[in-house]
Tab-separated table of C-alpha atoms and ligand atoms in Angstrom:
chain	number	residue	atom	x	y	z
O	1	UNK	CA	2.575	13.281	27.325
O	2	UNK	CA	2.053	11.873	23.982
O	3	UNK	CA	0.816	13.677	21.149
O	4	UNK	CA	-2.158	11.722	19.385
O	5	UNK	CA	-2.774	10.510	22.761
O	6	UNK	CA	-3.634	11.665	26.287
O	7	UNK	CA	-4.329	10.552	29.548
O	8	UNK	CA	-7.706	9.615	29.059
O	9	UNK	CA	-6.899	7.866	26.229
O	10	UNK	CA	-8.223	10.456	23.686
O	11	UNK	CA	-6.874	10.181	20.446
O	12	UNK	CA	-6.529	12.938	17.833
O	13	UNK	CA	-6.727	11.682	13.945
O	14	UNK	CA	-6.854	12.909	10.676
O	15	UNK	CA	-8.799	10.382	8.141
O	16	UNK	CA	-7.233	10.719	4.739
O	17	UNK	CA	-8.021	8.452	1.635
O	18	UNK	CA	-5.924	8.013	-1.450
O	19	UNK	CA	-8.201	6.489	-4.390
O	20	UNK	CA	-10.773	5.156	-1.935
O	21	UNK	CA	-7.381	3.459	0.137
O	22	UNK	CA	-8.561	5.266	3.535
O	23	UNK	CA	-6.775	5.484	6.685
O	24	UNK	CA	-6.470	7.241	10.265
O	25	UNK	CA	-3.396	9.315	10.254
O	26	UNK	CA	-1.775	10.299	13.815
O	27	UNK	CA	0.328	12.075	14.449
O	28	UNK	CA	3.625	10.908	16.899
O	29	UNK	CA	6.153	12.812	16.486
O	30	UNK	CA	7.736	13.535	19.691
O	31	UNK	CA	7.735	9.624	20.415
O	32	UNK	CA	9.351	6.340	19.300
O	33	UNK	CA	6.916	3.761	19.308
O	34	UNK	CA	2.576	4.367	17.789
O	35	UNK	CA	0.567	5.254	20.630
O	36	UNK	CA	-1.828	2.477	19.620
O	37	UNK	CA	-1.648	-1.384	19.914
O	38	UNK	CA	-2.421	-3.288	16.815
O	39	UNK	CA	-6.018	-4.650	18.891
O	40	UNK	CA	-6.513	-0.784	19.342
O	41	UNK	CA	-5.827	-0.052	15.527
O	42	UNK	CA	-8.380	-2.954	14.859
O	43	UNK	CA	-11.299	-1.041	16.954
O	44	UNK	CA	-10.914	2.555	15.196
O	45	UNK	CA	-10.670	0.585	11.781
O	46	UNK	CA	-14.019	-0.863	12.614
O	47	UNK	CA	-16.469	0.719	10.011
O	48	UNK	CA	-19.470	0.190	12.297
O	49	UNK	CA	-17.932	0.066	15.550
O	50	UNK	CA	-15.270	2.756	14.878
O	51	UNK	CA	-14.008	5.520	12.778
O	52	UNK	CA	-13.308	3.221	9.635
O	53	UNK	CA	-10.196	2.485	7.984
O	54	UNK	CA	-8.210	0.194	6.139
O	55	UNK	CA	-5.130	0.673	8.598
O	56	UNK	CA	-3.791	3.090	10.670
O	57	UNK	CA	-0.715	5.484	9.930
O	58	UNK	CA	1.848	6.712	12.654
O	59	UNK	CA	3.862	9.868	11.541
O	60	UNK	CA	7.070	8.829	14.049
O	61	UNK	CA	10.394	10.755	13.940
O	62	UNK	CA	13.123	9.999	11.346
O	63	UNK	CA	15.462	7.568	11.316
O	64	UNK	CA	18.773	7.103	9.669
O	65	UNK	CA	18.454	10.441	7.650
O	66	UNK	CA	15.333	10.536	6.723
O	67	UNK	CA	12.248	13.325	7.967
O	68	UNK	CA	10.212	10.909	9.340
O	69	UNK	CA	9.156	6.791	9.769
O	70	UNK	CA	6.022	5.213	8.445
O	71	UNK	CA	4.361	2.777	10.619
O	72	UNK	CA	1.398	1.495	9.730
O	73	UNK	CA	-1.290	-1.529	10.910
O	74	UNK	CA	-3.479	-2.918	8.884
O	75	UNK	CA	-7.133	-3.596	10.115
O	76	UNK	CA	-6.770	-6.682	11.100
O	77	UNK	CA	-3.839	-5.441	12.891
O	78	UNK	CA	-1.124	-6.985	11.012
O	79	UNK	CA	2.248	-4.850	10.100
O	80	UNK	CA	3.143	-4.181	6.543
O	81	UNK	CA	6.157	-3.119	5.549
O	82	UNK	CA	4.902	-0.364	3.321
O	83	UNK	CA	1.408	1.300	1.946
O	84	UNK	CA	1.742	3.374	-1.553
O	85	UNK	CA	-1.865	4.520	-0.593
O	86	UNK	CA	-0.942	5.512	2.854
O	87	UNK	CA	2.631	6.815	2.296
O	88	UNK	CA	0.827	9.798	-0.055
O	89	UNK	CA	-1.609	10.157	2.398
O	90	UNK	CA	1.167	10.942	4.941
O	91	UNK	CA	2.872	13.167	3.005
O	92	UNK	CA	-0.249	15.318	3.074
O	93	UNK	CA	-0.743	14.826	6.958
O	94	UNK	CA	2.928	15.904	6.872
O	95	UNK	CA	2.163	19.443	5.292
O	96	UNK	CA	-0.908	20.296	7.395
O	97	UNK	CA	1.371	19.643	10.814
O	98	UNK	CA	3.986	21.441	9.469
O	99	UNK	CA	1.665	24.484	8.221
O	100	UNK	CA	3.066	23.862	4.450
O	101	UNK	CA	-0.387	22.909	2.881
O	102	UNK	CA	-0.305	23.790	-0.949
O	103	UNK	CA	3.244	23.731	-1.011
O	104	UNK	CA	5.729	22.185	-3.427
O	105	UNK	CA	7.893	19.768	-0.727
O	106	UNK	CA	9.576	16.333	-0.529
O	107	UNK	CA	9.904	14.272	2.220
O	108	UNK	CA	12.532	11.311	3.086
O	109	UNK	CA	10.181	8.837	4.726
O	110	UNK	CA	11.895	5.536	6.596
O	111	UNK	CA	9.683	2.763	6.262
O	112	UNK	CA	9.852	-1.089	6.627
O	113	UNK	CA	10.344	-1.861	3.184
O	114	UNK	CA	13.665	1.414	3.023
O	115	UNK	CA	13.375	5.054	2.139
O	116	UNK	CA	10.974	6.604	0.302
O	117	UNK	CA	10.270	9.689	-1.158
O	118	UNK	CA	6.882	11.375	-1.780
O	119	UNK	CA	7.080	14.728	-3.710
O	120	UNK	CA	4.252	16.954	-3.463
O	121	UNK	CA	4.033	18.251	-6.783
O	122	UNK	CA	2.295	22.136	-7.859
O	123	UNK	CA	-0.581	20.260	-8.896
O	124	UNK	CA	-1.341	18.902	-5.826
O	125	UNK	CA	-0.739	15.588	-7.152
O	126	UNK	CA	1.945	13.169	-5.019
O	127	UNK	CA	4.950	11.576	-6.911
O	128	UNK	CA	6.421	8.853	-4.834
O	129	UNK	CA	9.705	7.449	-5.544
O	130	UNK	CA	9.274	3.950	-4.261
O	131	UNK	CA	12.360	2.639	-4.684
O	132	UNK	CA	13.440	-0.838	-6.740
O	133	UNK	CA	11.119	-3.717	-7.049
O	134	UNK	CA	12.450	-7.109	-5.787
O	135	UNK	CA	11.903	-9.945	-8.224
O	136	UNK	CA	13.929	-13.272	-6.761
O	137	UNK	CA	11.606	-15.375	-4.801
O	138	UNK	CA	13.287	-15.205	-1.511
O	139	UNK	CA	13.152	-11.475	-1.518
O	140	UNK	CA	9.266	-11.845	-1.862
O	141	UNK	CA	9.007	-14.510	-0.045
O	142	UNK	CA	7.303	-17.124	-1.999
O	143	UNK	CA	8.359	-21.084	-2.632
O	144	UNK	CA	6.710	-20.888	-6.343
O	145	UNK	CA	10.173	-20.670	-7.644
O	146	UNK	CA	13.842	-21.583	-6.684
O	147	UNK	CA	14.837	-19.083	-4.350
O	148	UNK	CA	17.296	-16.939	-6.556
O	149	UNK	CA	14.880	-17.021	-9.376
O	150	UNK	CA	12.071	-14.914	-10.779
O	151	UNK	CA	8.516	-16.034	-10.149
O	152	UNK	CA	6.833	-15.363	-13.686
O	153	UNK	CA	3.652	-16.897	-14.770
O	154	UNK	CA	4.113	-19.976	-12.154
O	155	UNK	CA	1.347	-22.306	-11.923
O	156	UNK	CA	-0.577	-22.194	-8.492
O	157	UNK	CA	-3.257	-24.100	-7.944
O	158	UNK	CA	-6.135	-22.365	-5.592
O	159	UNK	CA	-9.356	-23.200	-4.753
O	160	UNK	CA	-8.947	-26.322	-6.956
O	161	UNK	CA	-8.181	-24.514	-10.237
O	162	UNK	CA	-4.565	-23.623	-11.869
O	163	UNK	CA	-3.641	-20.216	-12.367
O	164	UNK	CA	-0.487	-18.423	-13.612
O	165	UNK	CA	1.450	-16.168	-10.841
O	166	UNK	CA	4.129	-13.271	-11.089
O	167	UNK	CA	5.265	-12.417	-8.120
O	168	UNK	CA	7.129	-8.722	-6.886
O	169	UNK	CA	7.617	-7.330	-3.688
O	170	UNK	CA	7.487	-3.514	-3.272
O	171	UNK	CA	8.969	-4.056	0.404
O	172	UNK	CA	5.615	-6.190	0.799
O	173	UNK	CA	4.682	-9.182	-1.466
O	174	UNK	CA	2.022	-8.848	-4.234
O	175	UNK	CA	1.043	-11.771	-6.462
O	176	UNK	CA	-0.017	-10.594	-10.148
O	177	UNK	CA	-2.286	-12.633	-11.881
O	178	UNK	CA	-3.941	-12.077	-15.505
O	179	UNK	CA	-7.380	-11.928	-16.230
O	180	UNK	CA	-9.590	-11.731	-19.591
O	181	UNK	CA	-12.775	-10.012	-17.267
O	182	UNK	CA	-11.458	-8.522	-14.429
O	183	UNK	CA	-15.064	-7.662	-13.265
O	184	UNK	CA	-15.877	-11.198	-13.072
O	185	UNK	CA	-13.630	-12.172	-10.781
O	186	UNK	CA	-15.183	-13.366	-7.019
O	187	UNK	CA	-12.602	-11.630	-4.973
O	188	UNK	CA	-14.305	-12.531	-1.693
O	189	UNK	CA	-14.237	-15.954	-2.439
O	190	UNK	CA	-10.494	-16.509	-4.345
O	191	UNK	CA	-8.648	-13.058	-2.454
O	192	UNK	CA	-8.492	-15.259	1.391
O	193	UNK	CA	-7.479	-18.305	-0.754
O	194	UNK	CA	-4.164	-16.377	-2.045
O	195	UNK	CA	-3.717	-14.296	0.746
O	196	UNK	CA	-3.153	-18.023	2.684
O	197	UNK	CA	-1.943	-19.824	0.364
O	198	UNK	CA	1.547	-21.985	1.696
O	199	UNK	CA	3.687	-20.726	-0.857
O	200	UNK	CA	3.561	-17.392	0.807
O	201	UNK	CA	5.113	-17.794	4.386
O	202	UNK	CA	4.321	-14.160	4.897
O	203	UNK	CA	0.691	-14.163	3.363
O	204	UNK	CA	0.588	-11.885	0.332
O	205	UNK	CA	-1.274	-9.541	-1.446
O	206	UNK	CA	-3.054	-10.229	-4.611
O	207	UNK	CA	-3.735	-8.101	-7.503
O	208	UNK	CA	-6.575	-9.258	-10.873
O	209	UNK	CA	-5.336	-7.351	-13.669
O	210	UNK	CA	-6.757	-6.962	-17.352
O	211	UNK	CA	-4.872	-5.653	-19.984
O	212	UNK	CA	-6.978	-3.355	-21.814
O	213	UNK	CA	-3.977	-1.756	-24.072
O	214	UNK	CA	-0.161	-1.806	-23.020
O	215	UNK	CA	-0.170	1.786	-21.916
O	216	UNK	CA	-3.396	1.198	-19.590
O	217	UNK	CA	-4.058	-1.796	-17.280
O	218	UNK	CA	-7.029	-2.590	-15.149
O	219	UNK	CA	-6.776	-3.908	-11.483
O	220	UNK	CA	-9.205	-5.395	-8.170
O	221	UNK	CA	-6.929	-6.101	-4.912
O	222	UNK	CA	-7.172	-8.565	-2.504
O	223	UNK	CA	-4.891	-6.947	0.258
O	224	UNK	CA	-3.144	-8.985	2.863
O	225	UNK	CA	-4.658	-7.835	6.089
O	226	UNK	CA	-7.305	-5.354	4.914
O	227	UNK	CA	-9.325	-7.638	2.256
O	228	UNK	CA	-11.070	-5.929	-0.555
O	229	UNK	CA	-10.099	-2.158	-0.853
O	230	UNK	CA	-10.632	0.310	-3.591
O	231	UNK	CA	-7.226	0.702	-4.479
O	232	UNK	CA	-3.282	-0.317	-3.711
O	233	UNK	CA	-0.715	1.607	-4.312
O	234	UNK	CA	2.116	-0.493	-3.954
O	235	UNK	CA	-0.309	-3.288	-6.099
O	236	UNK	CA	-0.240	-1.000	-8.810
O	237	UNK	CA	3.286	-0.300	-8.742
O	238	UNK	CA	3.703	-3.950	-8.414
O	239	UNK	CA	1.427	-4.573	-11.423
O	240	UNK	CA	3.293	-2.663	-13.907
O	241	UNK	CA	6.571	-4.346	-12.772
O	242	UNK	CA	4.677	-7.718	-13.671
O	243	UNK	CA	3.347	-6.416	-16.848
O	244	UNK	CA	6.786	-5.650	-18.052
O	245	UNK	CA	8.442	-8.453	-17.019
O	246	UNK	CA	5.799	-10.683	-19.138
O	247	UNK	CA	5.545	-8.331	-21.823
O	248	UNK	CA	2.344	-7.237	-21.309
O	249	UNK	CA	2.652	-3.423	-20.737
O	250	UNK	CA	4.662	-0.698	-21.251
O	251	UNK	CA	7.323	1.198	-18.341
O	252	UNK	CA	5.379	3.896	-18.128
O	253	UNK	CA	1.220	2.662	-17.684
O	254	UNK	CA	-2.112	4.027	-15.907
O	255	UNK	CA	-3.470	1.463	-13.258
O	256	UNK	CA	-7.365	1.736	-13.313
O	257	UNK	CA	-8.641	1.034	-10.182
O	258	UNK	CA	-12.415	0.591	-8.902
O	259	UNK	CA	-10.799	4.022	-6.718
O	260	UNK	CA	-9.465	5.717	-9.383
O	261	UNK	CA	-6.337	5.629	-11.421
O	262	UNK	CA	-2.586	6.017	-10.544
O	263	UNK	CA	0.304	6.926	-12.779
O	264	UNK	CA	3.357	4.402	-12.772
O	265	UNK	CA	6.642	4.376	-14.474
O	266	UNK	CA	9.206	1.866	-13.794
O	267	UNK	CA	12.079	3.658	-14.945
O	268	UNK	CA	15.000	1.896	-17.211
O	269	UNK	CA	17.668	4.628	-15.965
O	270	UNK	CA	17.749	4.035	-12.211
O	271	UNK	CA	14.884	1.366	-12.016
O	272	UNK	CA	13.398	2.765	-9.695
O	273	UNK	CA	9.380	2.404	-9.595
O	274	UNK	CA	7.650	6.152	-9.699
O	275	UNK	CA	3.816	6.425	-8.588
O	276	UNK	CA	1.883	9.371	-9.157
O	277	UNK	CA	-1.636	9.955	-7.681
O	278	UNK	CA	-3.796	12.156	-4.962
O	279	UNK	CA	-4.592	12.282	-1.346
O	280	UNK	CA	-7.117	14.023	0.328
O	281	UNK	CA	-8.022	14.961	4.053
O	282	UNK	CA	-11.277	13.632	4.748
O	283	UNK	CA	-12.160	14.982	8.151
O	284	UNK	CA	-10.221	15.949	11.599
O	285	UNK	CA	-11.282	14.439	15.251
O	286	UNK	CA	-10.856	12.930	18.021
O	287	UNK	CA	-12.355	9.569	19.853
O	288	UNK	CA	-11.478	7.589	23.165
O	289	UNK	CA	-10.198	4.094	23.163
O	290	UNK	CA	-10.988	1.290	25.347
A	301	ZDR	C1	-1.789	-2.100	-0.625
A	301	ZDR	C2	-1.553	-0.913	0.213
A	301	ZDR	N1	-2.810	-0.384	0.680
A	301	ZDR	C3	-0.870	0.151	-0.645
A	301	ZDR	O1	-1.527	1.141	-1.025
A	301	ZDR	O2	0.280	-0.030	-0.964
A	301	ZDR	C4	-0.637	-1.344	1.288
A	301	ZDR	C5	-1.266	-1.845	2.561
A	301	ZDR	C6	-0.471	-2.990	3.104
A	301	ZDR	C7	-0.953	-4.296	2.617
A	301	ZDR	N2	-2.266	-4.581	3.107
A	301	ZDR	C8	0.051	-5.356	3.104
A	301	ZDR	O3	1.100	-5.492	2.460
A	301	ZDR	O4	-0.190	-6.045	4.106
């Protein structure tokens, strides 16, 4: 029998958030594939009709090496190739089934977008080594640029204005764009415009950033898949990338979130992209699915 799922279709969860990011954590590992469908995922994501979330997490055995594999679905039941928000979140779901709560540990986590490594620190805190950024078009995917080229402060056109786009992918794509108010931006309205834009074949992400100094950058997401959420971890690594790139912030900047704020360092010596920020378990149940 499954674990996270029995015969009459009970499911066991643990809801975490990370900054507001929230998500349904089960737990499958004794099997290879989630126990839910992506329609199922969109029912307990429901915030009315379900438990609430914005995507589901399956803790599945490791693959090539590594402790464990990330899936996750969105809530509209797409499949990213990584969460920052939900891979810290894991790591804490991680500790609890594994009766190491409040311990220092790190974990070797396959996910879509390669391995990563989450590193509970003393504090409680999660460092996440999340690996290099990929900056060539093709690698994000987007047609804004030639493929083998960089996609800095490209002119898009959206909802019948021009704005300038820098473009990274964390695993998944994000699409930077600079703002003088971030608050005054009409997410609801411009996020779905992005998000389908035809320069992105696989949709993207989009992230509103203000630069208030170059040590400290403030951000609103539009997520592929999940819409407005309070935070994005692999946004705000994502973010920083862009900000250094176009010489707007430093290596090492706080992300301000409407969540909360997360610690990220792009690091010169191995270039790899380091986030630092919590995760909390919300609650523990269990619900039926249709
Ligand atoms: C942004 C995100 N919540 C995180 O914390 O990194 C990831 C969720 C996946 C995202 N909606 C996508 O790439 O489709």
């Amino acid at each position: 029998m499954a674990i996270g799922k029995d015969l009459t279709n009970k499911i066991e969860f643990t809801k975490y958030q990370g900054l507001g990011n929230d998500f349904i954590l089960v737990d499958n590992r004794h099997q290879t594939e989630p126990c839910l469908t992506p329609e199922q995922a969109v029912q307990l994501c429901d915030r009315h009709f379900g438990i609430g979330g914005d995507g589901v997490i399956f803790t599945l055995p490791g693959t090539d090496g590594a402790d464990y594999t990330m899936r996750i679905f969105n809530s509209d039941g797409s499949e990213p190739e990584m969460c920052g928000n939900g891979i810290r979140c894991m790591a804490g779901f991680i500790t609890k089934l594994e009766n190491k709560l409040g311990q220092p540990v790190t974990y070797q986590i396959h996910t879509g977008a390669g391995l990563i490594v989450p590193e509970i620190l003393a504090s409680g805190q999660i460092r996440v080594d999340m690996g290099e950024p990929r900056l060539l078009a093709a690698e994000i995917p987007t047609s804004l640029a030639a493929a083998d080229q960089q996609v800095i402060d490209r002119p898009i056109q959206v909802g019948g204005k021009e704005y300038l786009a820098t473009c990274v992918s964390m695993g998944n794509p994000h699409c930077m764009v600079y703002v003088d108010d971030v608050a005054a931006v009409n997410l609801y309205d411009i996020g779905p415009k992005f998000e389908h834009h035809s320069v992105f074949p696989q949709r993207t992400n989009t992230e509103f950033v203000q630069v208030i100094r170059p040590n400290y950058v403030q951000m609103r997401v539009w997520e592929r898949g999940a819409g407005i959420t309070l935070a994005c971890g692999t946004g705000a690594c994502a973010t920083v990338v862009a900000g250094v790139l176009t010489g707007r912030n430093d290596r090492v900047c706080t992300v301000e979130l409407p969540g909360g704020c997360l610690e990220i360092e792009w690091s010169a010596a191995d270039n790899h992209v380091y986030m630092t920020g919590p995760a909390q378990a919300v609650f523990t149940g269990e619900t039926t699915i249709g």
